[in-house]
Short mmCIF file of C-alpha atoms in Angstrom, two decimals:
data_model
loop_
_atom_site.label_atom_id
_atom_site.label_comp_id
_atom_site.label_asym_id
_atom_site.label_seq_id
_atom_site.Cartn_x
_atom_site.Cartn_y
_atom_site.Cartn_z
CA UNK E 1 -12.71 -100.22 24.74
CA UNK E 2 -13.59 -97.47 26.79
CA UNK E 3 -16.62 -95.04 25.54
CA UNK E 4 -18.63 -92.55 26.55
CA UNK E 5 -21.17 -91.39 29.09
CA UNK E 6 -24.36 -92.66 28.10
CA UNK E 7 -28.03 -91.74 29.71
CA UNK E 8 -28.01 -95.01 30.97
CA UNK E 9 -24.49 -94.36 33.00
CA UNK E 10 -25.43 -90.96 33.84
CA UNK E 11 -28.64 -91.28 35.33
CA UNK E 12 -26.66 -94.15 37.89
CA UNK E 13 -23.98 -92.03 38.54
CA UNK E 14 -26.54 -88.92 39.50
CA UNK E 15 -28.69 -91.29 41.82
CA UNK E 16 -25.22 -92.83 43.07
CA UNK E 17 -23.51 -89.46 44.08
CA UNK E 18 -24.71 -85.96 45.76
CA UNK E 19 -26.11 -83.59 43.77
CA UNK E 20 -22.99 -81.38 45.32
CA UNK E 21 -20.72 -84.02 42.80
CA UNK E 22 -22.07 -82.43 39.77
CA UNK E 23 -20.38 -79.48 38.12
CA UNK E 24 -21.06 -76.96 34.80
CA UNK E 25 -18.58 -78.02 31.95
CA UNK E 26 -16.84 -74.77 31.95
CA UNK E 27 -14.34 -74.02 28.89
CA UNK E 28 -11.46 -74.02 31.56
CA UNK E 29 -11.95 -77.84 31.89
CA UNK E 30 -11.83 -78.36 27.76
CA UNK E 31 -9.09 -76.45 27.07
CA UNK E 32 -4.69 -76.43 28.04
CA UNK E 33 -2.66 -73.38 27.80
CA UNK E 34 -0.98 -73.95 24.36
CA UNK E 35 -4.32 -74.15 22.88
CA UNK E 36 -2.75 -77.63 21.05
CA UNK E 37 -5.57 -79.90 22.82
CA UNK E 38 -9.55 -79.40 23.34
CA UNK E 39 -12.40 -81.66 24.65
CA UNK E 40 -15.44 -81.53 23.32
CA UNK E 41 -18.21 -82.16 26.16
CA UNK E 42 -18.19 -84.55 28.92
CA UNK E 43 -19.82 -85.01 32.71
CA UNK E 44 -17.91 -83.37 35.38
CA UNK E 45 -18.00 -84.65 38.47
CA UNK E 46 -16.17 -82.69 41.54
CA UNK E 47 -16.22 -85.57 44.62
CA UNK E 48 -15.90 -84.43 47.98
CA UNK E 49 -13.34 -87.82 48.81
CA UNK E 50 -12.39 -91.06 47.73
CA UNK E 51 -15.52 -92.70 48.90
CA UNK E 52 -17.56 -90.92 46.52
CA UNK E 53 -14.54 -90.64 43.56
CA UNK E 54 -14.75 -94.75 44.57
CA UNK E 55 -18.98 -94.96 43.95
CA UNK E 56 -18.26 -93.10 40.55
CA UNK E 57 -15.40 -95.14 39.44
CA UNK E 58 -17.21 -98.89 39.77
CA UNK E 59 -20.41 -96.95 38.00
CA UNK E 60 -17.62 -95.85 35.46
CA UNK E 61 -15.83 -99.30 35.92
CA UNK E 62 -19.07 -101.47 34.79
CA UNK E 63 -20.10 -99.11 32.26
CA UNK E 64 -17.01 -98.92 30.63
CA UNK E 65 -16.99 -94.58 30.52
CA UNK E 66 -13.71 -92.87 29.75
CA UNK E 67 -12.42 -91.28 32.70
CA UNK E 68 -10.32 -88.07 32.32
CA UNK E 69 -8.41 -86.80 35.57
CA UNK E 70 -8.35 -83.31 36.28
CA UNK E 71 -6.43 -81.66 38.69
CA UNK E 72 -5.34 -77.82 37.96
CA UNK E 73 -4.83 -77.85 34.54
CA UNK E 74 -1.47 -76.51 34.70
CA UNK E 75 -0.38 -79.73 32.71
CA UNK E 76 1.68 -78.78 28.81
CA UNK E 77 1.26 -82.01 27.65
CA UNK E 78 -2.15 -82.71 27.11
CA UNK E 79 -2.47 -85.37 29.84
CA UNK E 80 -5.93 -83.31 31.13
CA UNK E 81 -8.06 -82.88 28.36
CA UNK E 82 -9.79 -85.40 26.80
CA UNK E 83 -9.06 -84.55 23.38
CA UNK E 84 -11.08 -87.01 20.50
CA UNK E 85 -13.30 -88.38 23.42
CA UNK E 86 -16.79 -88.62 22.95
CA UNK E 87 -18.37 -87.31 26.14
CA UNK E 88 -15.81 -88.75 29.00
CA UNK E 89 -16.87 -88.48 32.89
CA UNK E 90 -14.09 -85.83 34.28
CA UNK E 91 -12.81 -85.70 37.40
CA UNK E 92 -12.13 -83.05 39.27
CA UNK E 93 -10.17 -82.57 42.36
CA UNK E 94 -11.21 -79.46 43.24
CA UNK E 95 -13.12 -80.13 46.36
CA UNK E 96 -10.68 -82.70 48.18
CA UNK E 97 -8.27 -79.41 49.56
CA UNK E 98 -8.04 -80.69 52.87
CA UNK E 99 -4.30 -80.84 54.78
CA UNK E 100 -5.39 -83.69 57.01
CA UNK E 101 -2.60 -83.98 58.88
CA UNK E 102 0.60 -82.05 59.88
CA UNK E 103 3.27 -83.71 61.77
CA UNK E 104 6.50 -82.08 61.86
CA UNK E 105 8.43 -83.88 64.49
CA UNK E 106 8.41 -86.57 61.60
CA UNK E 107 8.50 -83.97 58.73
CA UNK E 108 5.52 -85.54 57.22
CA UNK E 109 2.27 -83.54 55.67
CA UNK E 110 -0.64 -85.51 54.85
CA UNK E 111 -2.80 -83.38 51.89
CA UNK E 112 -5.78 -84.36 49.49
CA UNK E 113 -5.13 -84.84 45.79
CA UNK E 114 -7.37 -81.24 45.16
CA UNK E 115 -4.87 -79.49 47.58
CA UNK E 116 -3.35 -76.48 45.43
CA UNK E 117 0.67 -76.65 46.15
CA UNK E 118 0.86 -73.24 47.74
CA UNK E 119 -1.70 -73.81 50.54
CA UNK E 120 0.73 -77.08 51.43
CA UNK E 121 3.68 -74.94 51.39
CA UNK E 122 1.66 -72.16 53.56
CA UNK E 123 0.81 -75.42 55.94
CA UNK E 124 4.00 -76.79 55.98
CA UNK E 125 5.66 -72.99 56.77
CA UNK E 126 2.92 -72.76 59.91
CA UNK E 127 4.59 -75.72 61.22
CA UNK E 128 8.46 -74.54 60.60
CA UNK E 129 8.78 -77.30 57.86
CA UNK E 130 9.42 -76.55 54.41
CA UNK E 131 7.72 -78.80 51.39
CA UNK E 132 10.44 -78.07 48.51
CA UNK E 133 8.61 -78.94 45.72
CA UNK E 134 8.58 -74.97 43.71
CA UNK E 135 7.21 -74.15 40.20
CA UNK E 136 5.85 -71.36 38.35
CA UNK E 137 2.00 -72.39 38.73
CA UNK E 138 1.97 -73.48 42.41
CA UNK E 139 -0.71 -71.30 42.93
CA UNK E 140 -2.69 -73.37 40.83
CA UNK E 141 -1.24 -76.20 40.46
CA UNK E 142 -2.81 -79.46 42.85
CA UNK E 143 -1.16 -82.41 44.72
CA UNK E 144 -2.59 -85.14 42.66
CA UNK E 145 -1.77 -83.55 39.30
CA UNK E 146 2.04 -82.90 40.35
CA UNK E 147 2.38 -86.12 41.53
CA UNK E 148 0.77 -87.60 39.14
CA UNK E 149 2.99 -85.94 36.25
CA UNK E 150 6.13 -86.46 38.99
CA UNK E 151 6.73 -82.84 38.69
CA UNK E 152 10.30 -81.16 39.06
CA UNK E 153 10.56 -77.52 39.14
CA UNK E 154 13.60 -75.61 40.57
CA UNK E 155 14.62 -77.40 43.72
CA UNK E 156 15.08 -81.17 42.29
CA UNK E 157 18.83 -80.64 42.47
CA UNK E 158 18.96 -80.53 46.56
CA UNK E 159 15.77 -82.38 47.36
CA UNK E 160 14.11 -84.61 44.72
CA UNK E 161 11.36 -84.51 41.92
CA UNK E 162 7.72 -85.24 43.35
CA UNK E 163 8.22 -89.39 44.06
CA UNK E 164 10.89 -88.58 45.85
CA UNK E 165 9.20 -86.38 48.26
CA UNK E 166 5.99 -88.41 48.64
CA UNK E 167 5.96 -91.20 51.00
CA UNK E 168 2.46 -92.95 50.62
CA UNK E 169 -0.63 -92.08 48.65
CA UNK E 170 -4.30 -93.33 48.02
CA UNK E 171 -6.01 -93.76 45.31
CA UNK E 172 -8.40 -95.13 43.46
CA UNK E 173 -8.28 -97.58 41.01
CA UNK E 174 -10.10 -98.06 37.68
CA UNK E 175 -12.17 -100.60 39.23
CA UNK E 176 -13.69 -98.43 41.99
CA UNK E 177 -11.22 -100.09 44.60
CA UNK E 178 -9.62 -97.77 47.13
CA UNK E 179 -5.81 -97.98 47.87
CA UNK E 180 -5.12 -96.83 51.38
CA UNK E 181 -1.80 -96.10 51.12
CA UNK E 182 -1.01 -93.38 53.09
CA UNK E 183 2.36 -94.48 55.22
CA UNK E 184 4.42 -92.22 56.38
CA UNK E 185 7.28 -94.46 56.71
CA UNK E 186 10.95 -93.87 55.27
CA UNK E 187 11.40 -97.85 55.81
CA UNK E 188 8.51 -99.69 53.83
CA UNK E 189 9.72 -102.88 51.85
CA UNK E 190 6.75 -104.91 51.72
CA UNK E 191 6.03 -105.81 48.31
CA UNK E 192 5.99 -103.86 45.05
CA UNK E 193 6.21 -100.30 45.21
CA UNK E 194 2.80 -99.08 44.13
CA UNK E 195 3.12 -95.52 45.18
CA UNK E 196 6.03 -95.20 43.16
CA UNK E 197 3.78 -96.53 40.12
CA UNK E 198 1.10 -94.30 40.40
CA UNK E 199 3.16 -90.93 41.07
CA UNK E 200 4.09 -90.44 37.67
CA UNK E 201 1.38 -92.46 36.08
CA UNK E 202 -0.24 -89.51 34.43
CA UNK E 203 -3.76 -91.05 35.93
CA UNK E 204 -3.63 -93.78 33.68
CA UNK E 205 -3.41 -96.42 36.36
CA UNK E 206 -5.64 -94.89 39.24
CA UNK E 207 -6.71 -91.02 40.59
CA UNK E 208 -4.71 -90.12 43.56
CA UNK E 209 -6.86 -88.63 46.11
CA UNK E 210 -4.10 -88.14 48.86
CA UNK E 211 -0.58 -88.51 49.52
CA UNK E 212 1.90 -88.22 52.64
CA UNK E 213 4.81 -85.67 51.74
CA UNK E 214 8.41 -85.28 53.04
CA UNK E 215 9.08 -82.29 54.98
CA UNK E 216 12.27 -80.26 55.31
CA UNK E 217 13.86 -78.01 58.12
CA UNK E 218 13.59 -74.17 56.68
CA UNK E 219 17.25 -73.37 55.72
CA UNK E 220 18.37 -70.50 58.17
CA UNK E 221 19.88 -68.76 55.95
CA UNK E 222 18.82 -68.12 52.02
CA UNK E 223 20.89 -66.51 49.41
CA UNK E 224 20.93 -65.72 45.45
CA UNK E 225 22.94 -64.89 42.72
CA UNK E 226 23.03 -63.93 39.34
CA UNK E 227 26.81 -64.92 37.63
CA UNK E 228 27.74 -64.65 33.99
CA UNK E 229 29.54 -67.31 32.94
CA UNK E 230 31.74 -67.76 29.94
CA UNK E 231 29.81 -71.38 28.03
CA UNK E 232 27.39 -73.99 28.91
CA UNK E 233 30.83 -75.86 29.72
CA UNK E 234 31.80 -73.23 32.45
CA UNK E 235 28.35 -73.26 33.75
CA UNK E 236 28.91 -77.08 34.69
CA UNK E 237 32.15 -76.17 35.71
CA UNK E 238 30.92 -73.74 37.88
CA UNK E 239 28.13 -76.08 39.28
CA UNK E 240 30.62 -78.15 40.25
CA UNK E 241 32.58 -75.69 41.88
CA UNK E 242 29.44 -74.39 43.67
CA UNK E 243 29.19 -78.18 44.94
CA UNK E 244 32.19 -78.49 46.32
CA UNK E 245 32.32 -75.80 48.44
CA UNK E 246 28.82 -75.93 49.67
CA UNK E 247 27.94 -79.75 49.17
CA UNK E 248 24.29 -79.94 49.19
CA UNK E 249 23.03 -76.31 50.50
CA UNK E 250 22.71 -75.55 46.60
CA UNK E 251 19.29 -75.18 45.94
CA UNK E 252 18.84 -74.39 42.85
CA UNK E 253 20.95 -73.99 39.63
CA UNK E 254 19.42 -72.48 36.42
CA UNK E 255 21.17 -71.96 33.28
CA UNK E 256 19.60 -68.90 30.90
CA UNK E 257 20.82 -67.50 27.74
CA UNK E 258 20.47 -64.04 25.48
CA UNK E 259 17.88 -64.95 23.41
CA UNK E 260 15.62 -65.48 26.19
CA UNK E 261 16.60 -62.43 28.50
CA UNK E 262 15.70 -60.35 24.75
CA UNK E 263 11.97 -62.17 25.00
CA UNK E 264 11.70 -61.23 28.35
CA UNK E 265 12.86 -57.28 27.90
CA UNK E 266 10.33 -57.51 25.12
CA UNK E 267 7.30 -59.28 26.90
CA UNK E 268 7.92 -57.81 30.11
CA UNK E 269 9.72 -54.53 29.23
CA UNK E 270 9.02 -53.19 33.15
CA UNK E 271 10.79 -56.51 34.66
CA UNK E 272 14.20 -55.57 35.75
CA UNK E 273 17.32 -57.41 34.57
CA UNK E 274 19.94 -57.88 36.78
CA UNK E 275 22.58 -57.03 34.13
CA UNK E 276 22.08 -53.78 31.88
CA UNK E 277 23.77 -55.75 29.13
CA UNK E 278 22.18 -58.96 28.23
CA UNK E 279 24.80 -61.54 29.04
CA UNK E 280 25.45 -64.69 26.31
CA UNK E 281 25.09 -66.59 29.19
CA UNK E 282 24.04 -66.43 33.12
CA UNK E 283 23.30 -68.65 35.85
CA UNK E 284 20.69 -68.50 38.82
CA UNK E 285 22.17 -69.78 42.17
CA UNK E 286 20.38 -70.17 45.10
CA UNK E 287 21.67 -71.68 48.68
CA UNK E 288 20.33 -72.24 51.82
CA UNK E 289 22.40 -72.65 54.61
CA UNK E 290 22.20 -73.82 58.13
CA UNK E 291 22.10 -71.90 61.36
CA UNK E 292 25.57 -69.90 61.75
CA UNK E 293 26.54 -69.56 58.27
CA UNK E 294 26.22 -66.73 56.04
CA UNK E 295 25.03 -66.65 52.33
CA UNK E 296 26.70 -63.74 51.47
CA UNK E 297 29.58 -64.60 52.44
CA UNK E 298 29.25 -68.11 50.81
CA UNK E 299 28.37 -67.01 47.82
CA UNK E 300 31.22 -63.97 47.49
CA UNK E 301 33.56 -67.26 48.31
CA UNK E 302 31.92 -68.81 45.32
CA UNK E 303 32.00 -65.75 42.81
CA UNK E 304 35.60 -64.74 43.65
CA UNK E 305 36.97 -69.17 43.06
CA UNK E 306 35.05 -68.52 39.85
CA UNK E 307 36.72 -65.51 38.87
CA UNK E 308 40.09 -67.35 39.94
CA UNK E 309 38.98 -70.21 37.53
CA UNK E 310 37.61 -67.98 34.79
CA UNK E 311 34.39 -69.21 34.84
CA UNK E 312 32.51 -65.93 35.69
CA UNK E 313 32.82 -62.85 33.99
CA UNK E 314 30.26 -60.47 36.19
CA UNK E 315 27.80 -61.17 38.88
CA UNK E 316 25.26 -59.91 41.46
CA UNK E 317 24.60 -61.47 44.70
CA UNK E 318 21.25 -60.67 46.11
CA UNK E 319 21.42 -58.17 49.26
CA UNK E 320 18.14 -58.52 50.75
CA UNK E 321 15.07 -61.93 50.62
CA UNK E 322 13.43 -59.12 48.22
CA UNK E 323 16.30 -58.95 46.02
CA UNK E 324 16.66 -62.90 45.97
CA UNK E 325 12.93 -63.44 45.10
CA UNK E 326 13.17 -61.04 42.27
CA UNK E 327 16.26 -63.46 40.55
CA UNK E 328 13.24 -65.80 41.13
CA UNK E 329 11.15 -63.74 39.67
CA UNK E 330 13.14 -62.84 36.65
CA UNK E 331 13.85 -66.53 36.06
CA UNK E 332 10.20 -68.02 36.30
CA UNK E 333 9.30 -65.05 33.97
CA UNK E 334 10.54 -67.03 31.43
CA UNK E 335 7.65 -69.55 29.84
CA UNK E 336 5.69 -66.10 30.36
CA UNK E 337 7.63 -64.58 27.54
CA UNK E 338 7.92 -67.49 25.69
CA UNK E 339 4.52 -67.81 25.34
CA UNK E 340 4.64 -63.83 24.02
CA UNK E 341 7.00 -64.47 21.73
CA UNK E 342 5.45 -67.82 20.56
CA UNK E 343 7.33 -71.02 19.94
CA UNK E 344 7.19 -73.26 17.17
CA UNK E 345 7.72 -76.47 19.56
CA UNK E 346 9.16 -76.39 22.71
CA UNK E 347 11.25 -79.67 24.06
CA UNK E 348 11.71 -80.69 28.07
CA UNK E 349 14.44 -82.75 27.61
CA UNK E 350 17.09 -84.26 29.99
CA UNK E 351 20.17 -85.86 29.03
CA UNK E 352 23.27 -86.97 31.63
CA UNK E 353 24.90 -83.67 33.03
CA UNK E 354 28.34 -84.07 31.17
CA UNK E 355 26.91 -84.02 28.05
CA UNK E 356 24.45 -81.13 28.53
CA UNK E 357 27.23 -78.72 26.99
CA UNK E 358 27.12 -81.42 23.69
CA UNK E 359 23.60 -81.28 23.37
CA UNK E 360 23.47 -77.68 23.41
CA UNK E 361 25.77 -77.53 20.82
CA UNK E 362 24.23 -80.67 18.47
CA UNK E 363 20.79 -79.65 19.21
CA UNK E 364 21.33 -76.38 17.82
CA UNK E 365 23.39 -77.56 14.63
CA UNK E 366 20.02 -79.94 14.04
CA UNK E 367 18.10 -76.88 14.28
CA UNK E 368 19.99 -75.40 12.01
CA UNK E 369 19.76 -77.61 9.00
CA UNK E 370 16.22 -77.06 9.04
CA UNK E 371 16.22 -73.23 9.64
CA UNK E 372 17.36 -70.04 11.00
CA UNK E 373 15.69 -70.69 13.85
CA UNK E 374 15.87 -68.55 17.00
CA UNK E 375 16.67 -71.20 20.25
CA UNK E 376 15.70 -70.25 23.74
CA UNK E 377 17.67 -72.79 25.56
CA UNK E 378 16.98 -72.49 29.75
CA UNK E 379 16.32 -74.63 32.83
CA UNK E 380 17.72 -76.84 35.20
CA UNK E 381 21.03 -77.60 34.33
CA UNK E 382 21.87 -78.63 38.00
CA UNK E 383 19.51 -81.88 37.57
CA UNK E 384 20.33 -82.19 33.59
CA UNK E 385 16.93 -80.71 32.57
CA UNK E 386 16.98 -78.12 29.99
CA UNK E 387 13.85 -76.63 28.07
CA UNK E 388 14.80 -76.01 24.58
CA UNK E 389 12.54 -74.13 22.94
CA UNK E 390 12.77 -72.97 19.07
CA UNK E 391 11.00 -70.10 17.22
CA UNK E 392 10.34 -68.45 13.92
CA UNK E 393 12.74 -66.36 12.77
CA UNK E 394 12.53 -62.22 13.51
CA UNK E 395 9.51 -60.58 12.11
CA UNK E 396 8.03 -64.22 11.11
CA UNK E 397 4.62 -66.19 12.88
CA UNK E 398 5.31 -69.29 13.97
CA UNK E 399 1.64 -70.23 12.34
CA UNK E 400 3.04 -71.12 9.10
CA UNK E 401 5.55 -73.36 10.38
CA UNK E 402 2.97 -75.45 12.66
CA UNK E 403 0.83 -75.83 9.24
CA UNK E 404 3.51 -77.31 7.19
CA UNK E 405 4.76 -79.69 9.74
CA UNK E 406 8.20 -77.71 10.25
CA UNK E 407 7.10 -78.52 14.24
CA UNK E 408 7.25 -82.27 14.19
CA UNK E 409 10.64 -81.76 11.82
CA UNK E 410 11.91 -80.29 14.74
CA UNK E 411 11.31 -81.98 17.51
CA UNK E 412 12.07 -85.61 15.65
CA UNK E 413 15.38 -83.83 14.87
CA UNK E 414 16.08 -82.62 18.33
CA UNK E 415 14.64 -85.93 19.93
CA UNK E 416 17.43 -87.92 17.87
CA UNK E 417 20.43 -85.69 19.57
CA UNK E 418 18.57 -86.25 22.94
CA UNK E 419 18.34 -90.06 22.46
CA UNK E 420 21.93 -90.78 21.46
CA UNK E 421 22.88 -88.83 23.91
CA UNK E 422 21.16 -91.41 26.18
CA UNK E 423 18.68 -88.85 27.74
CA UNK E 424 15.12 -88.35 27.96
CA UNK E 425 12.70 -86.40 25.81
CA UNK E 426 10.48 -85.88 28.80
CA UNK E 427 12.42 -84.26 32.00
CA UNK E 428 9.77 -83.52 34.30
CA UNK E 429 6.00 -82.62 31.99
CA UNK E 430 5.25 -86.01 31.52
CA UNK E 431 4.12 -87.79 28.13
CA UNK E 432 0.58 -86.98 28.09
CA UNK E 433 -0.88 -86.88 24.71
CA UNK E 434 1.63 -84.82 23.15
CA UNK E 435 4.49 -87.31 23.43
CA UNK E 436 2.78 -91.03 22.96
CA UNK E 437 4.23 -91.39 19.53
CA UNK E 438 7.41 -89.88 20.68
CA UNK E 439 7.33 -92.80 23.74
CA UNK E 440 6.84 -95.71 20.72
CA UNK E 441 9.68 -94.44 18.89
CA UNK E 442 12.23 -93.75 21.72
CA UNK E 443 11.53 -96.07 24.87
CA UNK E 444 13.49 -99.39 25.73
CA UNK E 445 10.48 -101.70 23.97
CA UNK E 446 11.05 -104.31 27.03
CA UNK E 447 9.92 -101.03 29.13
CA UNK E 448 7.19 -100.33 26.58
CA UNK E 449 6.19 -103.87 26.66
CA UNK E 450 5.73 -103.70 30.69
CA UNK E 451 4.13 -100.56 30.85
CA UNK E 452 1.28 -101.96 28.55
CA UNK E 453 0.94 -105.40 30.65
CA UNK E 454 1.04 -103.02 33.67
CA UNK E 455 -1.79 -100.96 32.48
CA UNK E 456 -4.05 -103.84 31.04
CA UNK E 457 -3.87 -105.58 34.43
CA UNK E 458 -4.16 -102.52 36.45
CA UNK E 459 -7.35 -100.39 33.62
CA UNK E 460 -8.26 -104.13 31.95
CA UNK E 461 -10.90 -102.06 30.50
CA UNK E 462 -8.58 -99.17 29.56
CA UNK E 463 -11.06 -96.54 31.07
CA UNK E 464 -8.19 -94.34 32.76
CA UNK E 465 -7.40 -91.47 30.87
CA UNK E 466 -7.33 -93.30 27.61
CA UNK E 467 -4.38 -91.80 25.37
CA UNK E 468 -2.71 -90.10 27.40
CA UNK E 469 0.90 -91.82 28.08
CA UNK E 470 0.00 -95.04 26.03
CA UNK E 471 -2.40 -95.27 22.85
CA UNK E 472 -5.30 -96.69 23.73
CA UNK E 473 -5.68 -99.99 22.41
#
């Protein structure tokens, strides 16, 4: 059983490691951004590479010290605060930044775990390459933390979630031992697949420190628009549509409904909306084409089939890169006015894409028997991940409805629609702490059962992040 740092374990770590290692336990570092979890103290360490985050670790290892990961802090799920530990050793990324490598005849990038996503993509632009992977908090958010949630964001539907666009990583392990990892090979079928293990992992099974990432050729051409669509049902419709005629130059596809468009005129009343009337429903999509073609003209193809098929009631295709990032900006808005408005409990949930229209419509009936809710339903319908969020009714707090348990009423209710719908009730935030029960209830328990044997042989001691992902035993 893992426990906390004691004199004893302190005083070896501080002769072990540079006095540089050590860092002041600011709030930022005991605290998320839904104010659900909080730490309560700790030792925060900041290595400067895996050598030294390896020196800690066996210290930590022997000792038996709880070891909490910390990479941004951008995670919603809990995963980075060590919430009921008594005085864990925290790790920071923060000072392994470094792109060690660039090599874009192989569309590869080579970046440490501390390395905040927007300095890769700045690296990866100097070099002509594009790294796809695109979320609201990529200026904050770092390499190790993204991969080790397997973040999603808006560009999974062309090029992947983060495993699929990492091709090695290192790490190290709870014992102190250093993976070296860091292939850049397409082709590697030598034994298990331990990188795709640890992306994803949450930090429960070892810290990645650094990781080689797939690069892309910069589309040519970019385009974006904003079409209203009749349903959920035409907005697959459409999707497919948009498919067929472009293949896989769609970038992104992102499903948004009234109720949310109303939190953002109310949040951010100086935002502009692409439509002066707030349409039922409205899709985001974004292309990029190759050299020759023209995204205007592709998408005007698009929008006018649509039309043809009744699909699309209005649109606006973006004239100018400016114009295109402000759909962007409109869209990734979004959690911003959420958080304004204030949800009661907000779901990332996936289920297969036929049946997204269905669990729209069940999720909301579920909803309904409980309250009369308000549903902000949004996301990534191209890649079956929607965010369905629900709040307190007009001129209500959503307080009152945490305090009585009305929350966990809701999302066991909208859980059940997700998992006979034979979906997911994490899409791309990971489990963290909020979800662990959630895991028990809903995961194949042959899974369950090999993700616990996994972690015992991998954190015997259970020092990893205890918690987070599965309950420490």
């Amino acid at each position: 059983m893992a426990g906390p740092v004691t004199n004893e374990a302190e005083s070896e770590l501080r002769a072990a490691l540079p006095a540089s290692a050590f860092r002041d336990l600011e709030p930022r570092y005991l605290e998320e951004g839904r104010g659900l979890w909080h730490g309560t103290g700790g030792l925060l360490i900041a290595p400067q590479d895996a050598v030294e985050l390896s020196a800690a670790m066996r210290i930590a290892a022997r000792r038996r010290v709880s070891v909490i990961p910390y990479g941004g802090g951008t995670g919603t799920v809990g995963g980075q605060i060590g919430h009921g530990l008594d005085r864990p050793l925290i790790v920071s990324l923060e000072r392994m930044t470094r792109i060690r490598a660039v090599h874009p005849e192989a569309n590869v990038l080579i970046a440490e775990g501390g390395a905040i996503l927007a300095d890769v993509h700045r690296a990866a632009e100097a070099a002509g390459r594009l790294f796809p992977l695109s979320l609201g908090s990529e200026g904050s958010a770092r390499i190790g933390g993204l991969l080790g949630t397997n973040a999603g964001g808006t560009n999974v539907l062309r090029y992947g979630n983060a495993r699929e666009l990492t091709l090695g990583v290192e790490a190290v392990m709870a014992d102190g031992s250093i993976l070296r990892g860091l292939k850049r090979l397409r082709k590697d079928n030598s034994g298990y697949d331990l990188r795709g293990l640890l992306v994803g992992s949450e930090g429960t099974l070892g810290i990645i420190t650094a990781a080689a990432l797939r690069l892309f050729p910069i589309p040519a051409e970019t385009g974006a628009a904003m079409l209203v669509v009749r349903s959920p049902e035409a907005a697959l419709a459409l999707l497919g549509l948009a498919r067929d005629r472009l293949g896989e130059q769609v970038s992104g596809f992102e499903l948004m409904e009234r109720t949310g468009l109303r939190f953002l005129k109310e949040a951010l009343p100086d935002l502009r909306a692409p439509f002066e009337e707030l349409p039922e429903w409205s899709v985001l999509v974004d292309i990029g084409l190759a050299e020759g073609q023209d995204a205007t003209e592709a998408l005007s193809g698009l929008y006018e089939a649509a039309v043809a098929e009744d699909l699309v009631t209005d649109g606006v295709i973006a004239g100018s890169e400016a114009q295109r990032q402000a759909f962007w900006d409109y869209r990734e808005a979004m959690p911003l006015a959420n958080r304004h408005v204030g949800a009661i409990c907000s779901q990332d949930i996936s289920v297969p894409l036929e049946r997204l229209p269905d669990f729209i419509e069940a999720g909301r009936a579920a909803v309904a028997e409980i309250g009369p809710f308000r549903i902000n339903c949004f996301g990534h319908v191209g890649d079956g991940n929607l965010h369905f969020n629900v709040f307190a009714p007009e001129g209500e707090s959503r307080d009152a409805y945490r305090a009585d348990g009305t929350d966990r009423r809701l999302t066991a209710a909208i859980h059940d629609v997700v998992h006979e719908m034979e979906g997911s009730i994490s899409a791309e935030h990971g489990v963290g702490r909020l979800k662990v029960g959630d895991l028990e209830r809903y995961q194949d328990p042959v899974k369950l059962a090999a993700m616990r044997a996994i972690k015992r042989a991998l954190d015997p001691s259970g020092i990893l992040n205890p918690g987070a992902v599965l309950r420490a035993e």
